[in-house]
Amino acid sequence: MTDADQVRTSVVEVALGKLDLDTKARLLAGQDMWSLPALPEIGLQSLVMSDGPIGVRGVRWTADDPSIALPSPTALAAAWDPELARRAGRLLAQEARRKGVHVLLAPTVNLHRSPLGGRHFECYSEDPHLTGAIGSGYVNGVQDGGVGTTVKHFVGNEAETDRFTVDSVIAPRPLRELYLAPFEAIVANAHPWGIMTAYNQVNGTTMTEHRYLVNEVLRGEWGFDGYNVSDWMAARSTTGDIEGGLDVAMPGPTTVYGPALAEAVRAGEVSESVVDDAVRNVLRLAARVGALEGAPAVVEAAPAPVDGQALARELAARGFVLVRNEAVPDRSAALPLDASGGRTVALCGAAARDARVLGGGSATVFPERIVSPLDGLAAALPDGALTFSVGADPSDELVPADQGFELRAVCRDASGAVIGEGSLPTGQVQWIGDDLPAGATYETMASIEVSGTFVPRESGEHAFGTRGLGAFSLAVDGRTLWEGVQEMGNEADPFEAFFGAPSERARVTIAEGEPVEVSLTYQVPDVSALPLKAIMFSLLHLGPRSDPDELIAEAVAAARAADTAVVVVATTERVESEGFDRQDLTLPGRQDDLVRAVAAVNPNTVVVVNAGSPVELPWREDVAAVLLTWFPGQEGGAALADVLLGDAEPGGRLPTTWPARFADAPVTEVVPTEGRLEYGESLFIGYRAYEKHGVAPAFPFGHGLGYTDWAYESVEATADTVRVRLTNSGTRPGREVVQVYLAPVCDPVERPASWLAAFAGVSAGPGETVEAVIALPARAFEIWDQETSGWQRIGGTYEVRASHSHGDTRLTATLDIA
C-alpha cells in the first residue's frame, strides 16, 4: 500500500464515521439515472456514471454535447494489442473528464459464446485470454486518466433473450476457465475500481444476490476492492442484494436501498456492518477519482491530450481484418488498390453511403461527424475516379429520420407552453431518468413534438412512420396524415420494443431538393408509477422504393466499366442491438445477390463487411478480397480509404471464429427453456468447438492478412517463456501477431485439443528480422478441479504452436511440464 493509498484509506474511515444509518443507506441508492447523492457534510461530491464502451455519452442523450465515437469493442479486440486498448481508454478518460463523468460503465467482457448473441459487438472475443488482455488494457487506460471503470456484466450474460430473468446454468469448470476468467485477469492486471453485476441468474441465484461469486470469489479469492453496482434495474431484494455483496443499486431515486435498507437494519434483517462495508467501497471509489475532500486522487494531473479523431481513425484501421486477398489480373493481390494511371473504382451498396458506425442500445453516442465509406473514398481518390450506386440496401424498413432531416424536440405543458427543447441528430427520442431537455419534467410535460425540415435527396414517394408505444400525430408539409395509438405487443424487453418493428403511417410524394416541414407529436403518458421513468419513440422515414433488380443492374453496369468494384454490405439495428438476439447469420436484404452479380462481371471485386459479429458470406470464394470492418466508429470511412489505398495496413486478426454457414456454428442455443439457459457445451465454444467437431470454419480464430509476408524461423519454449524469431519477407513494413497455442500430446483430463495461451505483436520493415518474447502464464497449464474447488496444474508433454492463426501453425516445439 502506497502512502497515498494510506491517506485515502484514512480519509474514507473518518468520513464513514461521520455518517448516520439513513445517510449511509441513501448513498448506496442512485439519486437519479446516472449519479449518487453528494454529501457536503463529509466533502463528498456526487459521483457521476456514464455508458462508455465506445464513447462517453455523459448524463444526457443529446447531440448538443457530441462524443467521440470509437470503433466497436469487437474491433478493438481485433487489433490484438492491449497497449492500443490502453490508448483508447486514455482518450475515453479525457472525454469523461470533459463531461464531468467519474466512472465509465465499461468494458463489457462477456464472451462470444454463440454468434447469435445480439450484443456481441459490445464484447471482445470468444476467447477468455484475449478478452482479459484487451479488457485489462482498456481499464488501465481509462484509469490512467483518473476515471473509474465498471467491468461488466458479471457474469454469465452471453445472450439477450430474457436477459432480466434467465438462469444461466454453467458447470464449475467452464464457469471458472471461460466466463469468469476475463474478470479474474482484469482484476489481477488492471485493478478496476468497479464491477457491474448482471441481470441474470447463475445456477439459480440472481447475480446481484450471488454471495459466492461476489463475496467469496470476486472479493475473497481475487482481492477486488472496488465498488459493485447493479445493472440498471437489476437490484430486486434489499436484504438479498446487500448480503450478496451489491454496494450500489441503480438507478434512482427509487431502489431497494435508501429508506428500505435503513429499515432492514433497524428491523434486524441486515447488520449495519454490512452496510458500512458497502459505503466504504463507494467512498474508496470517490477518493480514487478525486471526489472526496481530503483524499488525493489516484491521478491528480490529467495525462497529455489525445487527438480523438486521429486515434479513432487509427483504431479503425488497426481493427480491420483482411480475411481474403487473392491475385487479380496484372496484380499479385487485389489489395491495396492501384489508384494510379486513371484507374477507376465503382463503389456500391447503400451501406457505403449511409454508414452504420456503432451498434444499437445503451452504448450509442452522438459523434460530431461521421465519415462514411463514400465520404472517405471520395476524399482520397482523384476526381472522376469514383462512381457510386446504391445496388442494395441492408433494409427496406423505415428507419429513424436521419439523412436530409434537421430536427428539434419541443416539450410543452398542458396549456401548450414550451417548457424545454433540444436538437435531435435523428428522429429518435430516448430519454431515460432525468435525461430531459432543460426545463422539462415528467410531471409537467403533456406533449413532445419532433419537428423540423426534410430535404429529400431523391424524388418520389416517401414513407413516414413511428416506433414506440403511445398516442401520435404525424404531419408532413402542414397536413396531418395520421393520428393514432400504438399499443404494446409481445416484446419482453424495452429495448426490443423501442428498436423493434417500425409502423408505416403515411406516404407522400416529394421532389428532390425541395424542403418540407415534418412533425410528429407524442402525447406523454403518466409515468409516475414506473420505477424507471423514460420516454422512447421515433419519427421514421424511408425514401422512394426502387426496384431491387434495377438497383443491382445499375451497380453491375458501373462495376463492369470500372477497374475495381468495392461492395459495402452491412447489418442493421434490427439485426444487432442490445435487447434481443439474432435469428440467423444472413446479411439482410438483397446484399448477397448484389455481391454475386458484381463479382460475376468484375474479377477485381472487393467486399467490405460492416458487421459487429459474424455473418454468412456465401460468395466469399467468388470475390478477390474481403475486408471486415466491424462497426468502425466515426472515422471509419477515412480509415477504410487508408487501408484500401495502402496508406495503412489492415492490422486486425479475428477475435472470434467466422463459420462458413449458420449450421456449422457449434453453439446456437440462446433461447432459455423454462427460464434456464443450459451451457451444455461445457468448455467447447468458438475455435475449441470447431476443432473438437472437426468442422472447418470460413475463417479461423486469429486469422487476418496484412500487406506483407512473414517467415517464421525458430521457436524456443520453456515453462514460462516462448521465443519466436521471424522475418518480414515481403516488400512493405508490417505488423504480425504471433499467437501461441498449447496442445497436450496425451491429455490425462478432458480439455480442448488446443487453446490460446499467449500472444504478442511485432513490427518490422522489409527484410528485417525480429524476435517475439512471449510470457506463458501459469494458468495456461491449469484446470479448475471441481472436486477440490481449486486450480490444478496438469503436467505432461505439450506441443507449443507458434501460429499465424488457430488454423495456421507455423512452428512447433515440445515442452514437458512437471
PDB file of N, CA and C in Angstrom, residues 495-570:
ATOM      1  N   PHE A 495     -35.808  -2.412 -24.763  1.00  0.00           N
ATOM      2  CA  PHE A 495     -35.002  -2.118 -25.950  1.00  0.00           C
ATOM      3  C   PHE A 495     -35.591  -2.776 -27.183  1.00  0.00           C
ATOM      4  N   GLU A 496     -36.154  -3.972 -27.021  1.00  0.00           N
ATOM      5  CA  GLU A 496     -36.776  -4.640 -28.157  1.00  0.00           C
ATOM      6  C   GLU A 496     -38.000  -3.870 -28.612  1.00  0.00           C
ATOM      7  N   ALA A 497     -38.787  -3.352 -27.661  1.00  0.00           N
ATOM      8  CA  ALA A 497     -39.958  -2.557 -28.045  1.00  0.00           C
ATOM      9  C   ALA A 497     -39.549  -1.299 -28.782  1.00  0.00           C
ATOM     10  N   PHE A 498     -38.452  -0.683 -28.308  1.00  0.00           N
ATOM     11  CA  PHE A 498     -38.017   0.565 -28.929  1.00  0.00           C
ATOM     12  C   PHE A 498     -37.368   0.329 -30.282  1.00  0.00           C
ATOM     13  N   PHE A 499     -36.535  -0.706 -30.364  1.00  0.00           N
ATOM     14  CA  PHE A 499     -35.819  -0.976 -31.613  1.00  0.00           C
ATOM     15  C   PHE A 499     -36.533  -2.017 -32.469  1.00  0.00           C
ATOM     16  N   GLY A 500     -37.755  -2.365 -32.105  1.00  0.00           N
ATOM     17  CA  GLY A 500     -38.483  -3.399 -32.814  1.00  0.00           C
ATOM     18  C   GLY A 500     -39.094  -2.925 -34.114  1.00  0.00           C
ATOM     19  N   ALA A 501     -40.156  -3.607 -34.513  1.00  0.00           N
ATOM     20  CA  ALA A 501     -40.743  -3.380 -35.839  1.00  0.00           C
ATOM     21  C   ALA A 501     -41.295  -1.961 -35.962  1.00  0.00           C
ATOM     22  N   PRO A 502     -40.936  -1.265 -37.040  1.00  0.00           N
ATOM     23  CA  PRO A 502     -41.498   0.065 -37.281  1.00  0.00           C
ATOM     24  C   PRO A 502     -42.897  -0.042 -37.872  1.00  0.00           C
ATOM     25  N   SER A 503     -43.661   1.023 -37.738  1.00  0.00           N
ATOM     26  CA  SER A 503     -45.011   1.073 -38.305  1.00  0.00           C
ATOM     27  C   SER A 503     -45.081   2.201 -39.323  1.00  0.00           C
ATOM     28  N   GLU A 504     -45.392   1.853 -40.573  1.00  0.00           N
ATOM     29  CA  GLU A 504     -45.582   2.881 -41.600  1.00  0.00           C
ATOM     30  C   GLU A 504     -46.935   3.538 -41.388  1.00  0.00           C
ATOM     31  N   ARG A 505     -46.975   4.883 -41.465  1.00  0.00           N
ATOM     32  CA  ARG A 505     -48.214   5.621 -41.201  1.00  0.00           C
ATOM     33  C   ARG A 505     -48.723   6.389 -42.415  1.00  0.00           C
ATOM     34  N   ALA A 506     -47.834   6.807 -43.316  1.00  0.00           N
ATOM     35  CA  ALA A 506     -48.291   7.601 -44.458  1.00  0.00           C
ATOM     36  C   ALA A 506     -47.217   7.650 -45.526  1.00  0.00           C
ATOM     37  N   ARG A 507     -47.649   7.922 -46.757  1.00  0.00           N
ATOM     38  CA  ARG A 507     -46.717   8.134 -47.863  1.00  0.00           C
ATOM     39  C   ARG A 507     -47.025   9.469 -48.523  1.00  0.00           C
ATOM     40  N   VAL A 508     -45.940  10.169 -48.906  1.00  0.00           N
ATOM     41  CA  VAL A 508     -46.082  11.491 -49.509  1.00  0.00           C
ATOM     42  C   VAL A 508     -45.116  11.588 -50.683  1.00  0.00           C
ATOM     43  N   THR A 509     -45.592  12.116 -51.800  1.00  0.00           N
ATOM     44  CA  THR A 509     -44.724  12.345 -52.955  1.00  0.00           C
ATOM     45  C   THR A 509     -44.031  13.690 -52.804  1.00  0.00           C
ATOM     46  N   ILE A 510     -42.683  13.674 -52.812  1.00  0.00           N
ATOM     47  CA  ILE A 510     -41.889  14.880 -52.575  1.00  0.00           C
ATOM     48  C   ILE A 510     -40.803  14.945 -53.638  1.00  0.00           C
ATOM     49  N   ALA A 511     -40.463  16.173 -54.049  1.00  0.00           N
ATOM     50  CA  ALA A 511     -39.454  16.386 -55.086  1.00  0.00           C
ATOM     51  C   ALA A 511     -38.072  16.527 -54.461  1.00  0.00           C
ATOM     52  N   GLU A 512     -37.077  16.024 -55.143  1.00  0.00           N
ATOM     53  CA  GLU A 512     -35.686  16.130 -54.714  1.00  0.00           C
ATOM     54  C   GLU A 512     -35.296  17.593 -54.494  1.00  0.00           C
ATOM     55  N   GLY A 513     -34.647  17.827 -53.341  1.00  0.00           N
ATOM     56  CA  GLY A 513     -34.137  19.157 -53.053  1.00  0.00           C
ATOM     57  C   GLY A 513     -35.159  20.158 -52.560  1.00  0.00           C
ATOM     58  N   GLU A 514     -36.428  19.780 -52.502  1.00  0.00           N
ATOM     59  CA  GLU A 514     -37.476  20.700 -52.057  1.00  0.00           C
ATOM     60  C   GLU A 514     -37.743  20.493 -50.567  1.00  0.00           C
ATOM     61  N   PRO A 515     -37.444  21.473 -49.716  1.00  0.00           N
ATOM     62  CA  PRO A 515     -37.661  21.279 -48.279  1.00  0.00           C
ATOM     63  C   PRO A 515     -39.149  21.232 -47.921  1.00  0.00           C
ATOM     64  N   VAL A 516     -39.481  20.331 -46.982  1.00  0.00           N
ATOM     65  CA  VAL A 516     -40.842  20.240 -46.465  1.00  0.00           C
ATOM     66  C   VAL A 516     -40.781  20.223 -44.942  1.00  0.00           C
ATOM     67  N   GLU A 517     -41.844  20.697 -44.329  1.00  0.00           N
ATOM     68  CA  GLU A 517     -41.945  20.662 -42.874  1.00  0.00           C
ATOM     69  C   GLU A 517     -42.477  19.301 -42.432  1.00  0.00           C
ATOM     70  N   VAL A 518     -41.883  18.747 -41.368  1.00  0.00           N
ATOM     71  CA  VAL A 518     -42.348  17.476 -40.814  1.00  0.00           C
ATOM     72  C   VAL A 518     -42.567  17.648 -39.314  1.00  0.00           C
ATOM     73  N   SER A 519     -43.515  16.878 -38.790  1.00  0.00           N
ATOM     74  CA  SER A 519     -43.820  16.982 -37.365  1.00  0.00           C
ATOM     75  C   SER A 519     -44.417  15.675 -36.870  1.00  0.00           C
ATOM     76  N   LEU A 520     -43.916  15.197 -35.738  1.00  0.00           N
ATOM     77  CA  LEU A 520     -44.514  14.062 -35.045  1.00  0.00           C
ATOM     78  C   LEU A 520     -44.736  14.483 -33.596  1.00  0.00           C
ATOM     79  N   THR A 521     -45.999  14.532 -33.200  1.00  0.00           N
ATOM     80  CA  THR A 521     -46.347  14.933 -31.833  1.00  0.00           C
ATOM     81  C   THR A 521     -46.720  13.703 -31.026  1.00  0.00           C
ATOM     82  N   TYR A 522     -46.133  13.605 -29.867  1.00  0.00           N
ATOM     83  CA  TYR A 522     -46.323  12.449 -28.979  1.00  0.00           C
ATOM     84  C   TYR A 522     -46.981  12.927 -27.692  1.00  0.00           C
ATOM     85  N   GLN A 523     -48.040  12.266 -27.298  1.00  0.00           N
ATOM     86  CA  GLN A 523     -48.722  12.605 -26.051  1.00  0.00           C
ATOM     87  C   GLN A 523     -48.048  11.847 -24.903  1.00  0.00           C
ATOM     88  N   VAL A 524     -47.495  12.603 -23.972  1.00  0.00           N
ATOM     89  CA  VAL A 524     -46.726  11.992 -22.890  1.00  0.00           C
ATOM     90  C   VAL A 524     -47.664  11.305 -21.905  1.00  0.00           C
ATOM     91  N   PRO A 525     -47.489  10.009 -21.680  1.00  0.00           N
ATOM     92  CA  PRO A 525     -48.359   9.304 -20.728  1.00  0.00           C
ATOM     93  C   PRO A 525     -47.929   9.583 -19.288  1.00  0.00           C
ATOM     94  N   ASP A 526     -48.742   9.138 -18.364  1.00  0.00           N
ATOM     95  CA  ASP A 526     -48.423   9.250 -16.945  1.00  0.00           C
ATOM     96  C   ASP A 526     -47.416   8.161 -16.587  1.00  0.00           C
ATOM     97  N   VAL A 527     -46.200   8.564 -16.273  1.00  0.00           N
ATOM     98  CA  VAL A 527     -45.152   7.586 -15.953  1.00  0.00           C
ATOM     99  C   VAL A 527     -44.807   7.607 -14.465  1.00  0.00           C
ATOM    100  N   SER A 528     -45.653   8.253 -13.653  1.00  0.00           N
ATOM    101  CA  SER A 528     -45.326   8.441 -12.237  1.00  0.00           C
ATOM    102  C   SER A 528     -45.200   7.122 -11.488  1.00  0.00           C
ATOM    103  N   ALA A 529     -45.908   6.082 -11.945  1.00  0.00           N
ATOM    104  CA  ALA A 529     -45.870   4.813 -11.232  1.00  0.00           C
ATOM    105  C   ALA A 529     -44.718   3.922 -11.668  1.00  0.00           C
ATOM    106  N   LEU A 530     -44.011   4.324 -12.710  1.00  0.00           N
ATOM    107  CA  LEU A 530     -42.922   3.486 -13.210  1.00  0.00           C
ATOM    108  C   LEU A 530     -41.696   3.600 -12.309  1.00  0.00           C
ATOM    109  N   PRO A 531     -41.020   2.477 -12.043  1.00  0.00           N
ATOM    110  CA  PRO A 531     -39.795   2.550 -11.229  1.00  0.00           C
ATOM    111  C   PRO A 531     -38.673   3.302 -11.939  1.00  0.00           C
ATOM    112  N   LEU A 532     -38.671   3.257 -13.261  1.00  0.00           N
ATOM    113  CA  LEU A 532     -37.685   3.994 -14.054  1.00  0.00           C
ATOM    114  C   LEU A 532     -38.446   4.779 -15.108  1.00  0.00           C
ATOM    115  N   LYS A 533     -38.434   6.093 -14.969  1.00  0.00           N
ATOM    116  CA  LYS A 533     -39.180   6.940 -15.893  1.00  0.00           C
ATOM    117  C   LYS A 533     -38.404   7.082 -17.192  1.00  0.00           C
ATOM    118  N   ALA A 534     -39.114   6.963 -18.318  1.00  0.00           N
ATOM    119  CA  ALA A 534     -38.446   7.035 -19.613  1.00  0.00           C
ATOM    120  C   ALA A 534     -39.457   7.401 -20.689  1.00  0.00           C
ATOM    121  N   ILE A 535     -38.944   8.029 -21.745  1.00  0.00           N
ATOM    122  CA  ILE A 535     -39.728   8.332 -22.937  1.00  0.00           C
ATOM    123  C   ILE A 535     -38.908   7.883 -24.134  1.00  0.00           C
ATOM    124  N   MET A 536     -39.468   6.982 -24.936  1.00  0.00           N
ATOM    125  CA  MET A 536     -38.745   6.413 -26.073  1.00  0.00           C
ATOM    126  C   MET A 536     -39.701   6.283 -27.252  1.00  0.00           C
ATOM    127  N   PHE A 537     -39.412   6.999 -28.323  1.00  0.00           N
ATOM    128  CA  PHE A 537     -40.194   6.871 -29.553  1.00  0.00           C
ATOM    129  C   PHE A 537     -39.369   7.432 -30.702  1.00  0.00           C
ATOM    130  N   SER A 538     -39.825   7.180 -31.933  1.00  0.00           N
ATOM    131  CA  SER A 538     -39.075   7.634 -33.107  1.00  0.00           C
ATOM    132  C   SER A 538     -40.002   8.110 -34.215  1.00  0.00           C
ATOM    133  N   LEU A 539     -39.540   9.155 -34.919  1.00  0.00           N
ATOM    134  CA  LEU A 539     -40.074   9.517 -36.232  1.00  0.00           C
ATOM    135  C   LEU A 539     -39.253   8.751 -37.256  1.00  0.00           C
ATOM    136  N   LEU A 540     -39.940   7.993 -38.106  1.00  0.00           N
ATOM    137  CA  LEU A 540     -39.256   7.126 -39.062  1.00  0.00           C
ATOM    138  C   LEU A 540     -39.474   7.603 -40.493  1.00  0.00           C
ATOM    139  N   HIS A 541     -38.553   7.164 -41.356  1.00  0.00           N
ATOM    140  CA  HIS A 541     -38.642   7.566 -42.763  1.00  0.00           C
ATOM    141  C   HIS A 541     -38.044   6.481 -43.651  1.00  0.00           C
ATOM    142  N   LEU A 542     -38.564   6.370 -44.853  1.00  0.00           N
ATOM    143  CA  LEU A 542     -37.981   5.522 -45.885  1.00  0.00           C
ATOM    144  C   LEU A 542     -38.167   6.218 -47.221  1.00  0.00           C
ATOM    145  N   GLY A 543     -37.061   6.369 -47.947  1.00  0.00           N
ATOM    146  CA  GLY A 543     -37.121   7.025 -49.241  1.00  0.00           C
ATOM    147  C   GLY A 543     -37.851   6.196 -50.279  1.00  0.00           C
ATOM    148  N   PRO A 544     -37.996   6.730 -51.500  1.00  0.00           N
ATOM    149  CA  PRO A 544     -38.714   6.018 -52.556  1.00  0.00           C
ATOM    150  C   PRO A 544     -38.138   4.622 -52.774  1.00  0.00           C
ATOM    151  N   ARG A 545     -39.030   3.670 -52.908  1.00  0.00           N
ATOM    152  CA  ARG A 545     -38.620   2.283 -53.102  1.00  0.00           C
ATOM    153  C   ARG A 545     -38.328   2.052 -54.588  1.00  0.00           C
ATOM    154  N   SER A 546     -37.088   1.749 -54.877  1.00  0.00           N
ATOM    155  CA  SER A 546     -36.710   1.417 -56.243  1.00  0.00           C
ATOM    156  C   SER A 546     -36.789  -0.092 -56.436  1.00  0.00           C
ATOM    157  N   ASP A 547     -36.931  -0.513 -57.659  1.00  0.00           N
ATOM    158  CA  ASP A 547     -36.967  -1.936 -57.955  1.00  0.00           C
ATOM    159  C   ASP A 547     -35.607  -2.546 -57.616  1.00  0.00           C
ATOM    160  N   PRO A 548     -35.550  -3.566 -56.733  1.00  0.00           N
ATOM    161  CA  PRO A 548     -34.256  -4.134 -56.321  1.00  0.00           C
ATOM    162  C   PRO A 548     -33.427  -4.651 -57.489  1.00  0.00           C
ATOM    163  N   ASP A 549     -34.073  -5.254 -58.472  1.00  0.00           N
ATOM    164  CA  ASP A 549     -33.327  -5.764 -59.617  1.00  0.00           C
ATOM    165  C   ASP A 549     -32.716  -4.626 -60.427  1.00  0.00           C
ATOM    166  N   GLU A 550     -33.434  -3.508 -60.510  1.00  0.00           N
ATOM    167  CA  GLU A 550     -32.896  -2.356 -61.240  1.00  0.00           C
ATOM    168  C   GLU A 550     -31.689  -1.772 -60.518  1.00  0.00           C
ATOM    169  N   LEU A 551     -31.760  -1.708 -59.181  1.00  0.00           N
ATOM    170  CA  LEU A 551     -30.624  -1.198 -58.411  1.00  0.00           C
ATOM    171  C   LEU A 551     -29.394  -2.073 -58.606  1.00  0.00           C
ATOM    172  N   ILE A 552     -29.589  -3.384 -58.567  1.00  0.00           N
ATOM    173  CA  ILE A 552     -28.460  -4.286 -58.773  1.00  0.00           C
ATOM    174  C   ILE A 552     -27.915  -4.140 -60.188  1.00  0.00           C
ATOM    175  N   ALA A 553     -28.805  -3.993 -61.162  1.00  0.00           N
ATOM    176  CA  ALA A 553     -28.373  -3.833 -62.558  1.00  0.00           C
ATOM    177  C   ALA A 553     -27.527  -2.570 -62.737  1.00  0.00           C
ATOM    178  N   GLU A 554     -27.920  -1.491 -62.055  1.00  0.00           N
ATOM    179  CA  GLU A 554     -27.138  -0.253 -62.136  1.00  0.00           C
ATOM    180  C   GLU A 554     -25.740  -0.463 -61.555  1.00  0.00           C
ATOM    181  N   ALA A 555     -25.664  -1.181 -60.432  1.00  0.00           N
ATOM    182  CA  ALA A 555     -24.363  -1.442 -59.819  1.00  0.00           C
ATOM    183  C   ALA A 555     -23.512  -2.340 -60.713  1.00  0.00           C
ATOM    184  N   VAL A 556     -24.124  -3.313 -61.329  1.00  0.00           N
ATOM    185  CA  VAL A 556     -23.394  -4.211 -62.224  1.00  0.00           C
ATOM    186  C   VAL A 556     -22.816  -3.434 -63.411  1.00  0.00           C
ATOM    187  N   ALA A 557     -23.608  -2.531 -63.969  1.00  0.00           N
ATOM    188  CA  ALA A 557     -23.123  -1.737 -65.097  1.00  0.00           C
ATOM    189  C   ALA A 557     -21.919  -0.894 -64.684  1.00  0.00           C
ATOM    190  N   ALA A 558     -21.985  -0.300 -63.514  1.00  0.00           N
ATOM    191  CA  ALA A 558     -20.868   0.513 -63.028  1.00  0.00           C
ATOM    192  C   ALA A 558     -19.639  -0.354 -62.762  1.00  0.00           C
ATOM    193  N   ALA A 559     -19.863  -1.522 -62.180  1.00  0.00           N
ATOM    194  CA  ALA A 559     -18.747  -2.412 -61.867  1.00  0.00           C
ATOM    195  C   ALA A 559     -18.073  -2.928 -63.135  1.00  0.00           C
ATOM    196  N   ARG A 560     -18.867  -3.223 -64.145  1.00  0.00           N
ATOM    197  CA  ARG A 560     -18.312  -3.719 -65.401  1.00  0.00           C
ATOM    198  C   ARG A 560     -17.388  -2.687 -66.048  1.00  0.00           C
ATOM    199  N   ALA A 561     -17.692  -1.423 -65.853  1.00  0.00           N
ATOM    200  CA  ALA A 561     -16.928  -0.357 -66.503  1.00  0.00           C
ATOM    201  C   ALA A 561     -15.722   0.084 -65.682  1.00  0.00           C
ATOM    202  N   ALA A 562     -15.576  -0.420 -64.456  1.00  0.00           N
ATOM    203  CA  ALA A 562     -14.516   0.055 -63.563  1.00  0.00           C
ATOM    204  C   ALA A 562     -13.387  -0.953 -63.461  1.00  0.00           C
ATOM    205  N   ASP A 563     -12.214  -0.460 -63.052  1.00  0.00           N
ATOM    206  CA  ASP A 563     -11.085  -1.356 -62.821  1.00  0.00           C
ATOM    207  C   ASP A 563     -11.297  -2.201 -61.563  1.00  0.00           C
ATOM    208  N   THR A 564     -11.863  -1.586 -60.540  1.00  0.00           N
ATOM    209  CA  THR A 564     -12.116  -2.277 -59.273  1.00  0.00           C
ATOM    210  C   THR A 564     -13.547  -1.985 -58.826  1.00  0.00           C
ATOM    211  N   ALA A 565     -14.214  -3.006 -58.297  1.00  0.00           N
ATOM    212  CA  ALA A 565     -15.527  -2.818 -57.680  1.00  0.00           C
ATOM    213  C   ALA A 565     -15.374  -3.017 -56.173  1.00  0.00           C
ATOM    214  N   VAL A 566     -15.892  -2.066 -55.414  1.00  0.00           N
ATOM    215  CA  VAL A 566     -15.904  -2.175 -53.955  1.00  0.00           C
ATOM    216  C   VAL A 566     -17.362  -2.211 -53.513  1.00  0.00           C
ATOM    217  N   VAL A 567     -17.759  -3.330 -52.914  1.00  0.00           N
ATOM    218  CA  VAL A 567     -19.133  -3.511 -52.453  1.00  0.00           C
ATOM    219  C   VAL A 567     -19.140  -3.456 -50.932  1.00  0.00           C
ATOM    220  N   VAL A 568     -19.957  -2.586 -50.364  1.00  0.00           N
ATOM    221  CA  VAL A 568     -20.074  -2.484 -48.907  1.00  0.00           C
ATOM    222  C   VAL A 568     -21.391  -3.105 -48.481  1.00  0.00           C
ATOM    223  N   VAL A 569     -21.319  -4.103 -47.612  1.00  0.00           N
ATOM    224  CA  VAL A 569     -22.509  -4.758 -47.076  1.00  0.00           C
ATOM    225  C   VAL A 569     -22.514  -4.591 -45.560  1.00  0.00           C
ATOM    226  N   ALA A 570     -23.692  -4.721 -44.945  1.00  0.00           N
ATOM    227  CA  ALA A 570     -23.784  -4.401 -43.523  1.00  0.00           C
ATOM    228  C   ALA A 570     -24.998  -5.056 -42.890  1.00  0.00           C
TER     229      ALA A 570
END
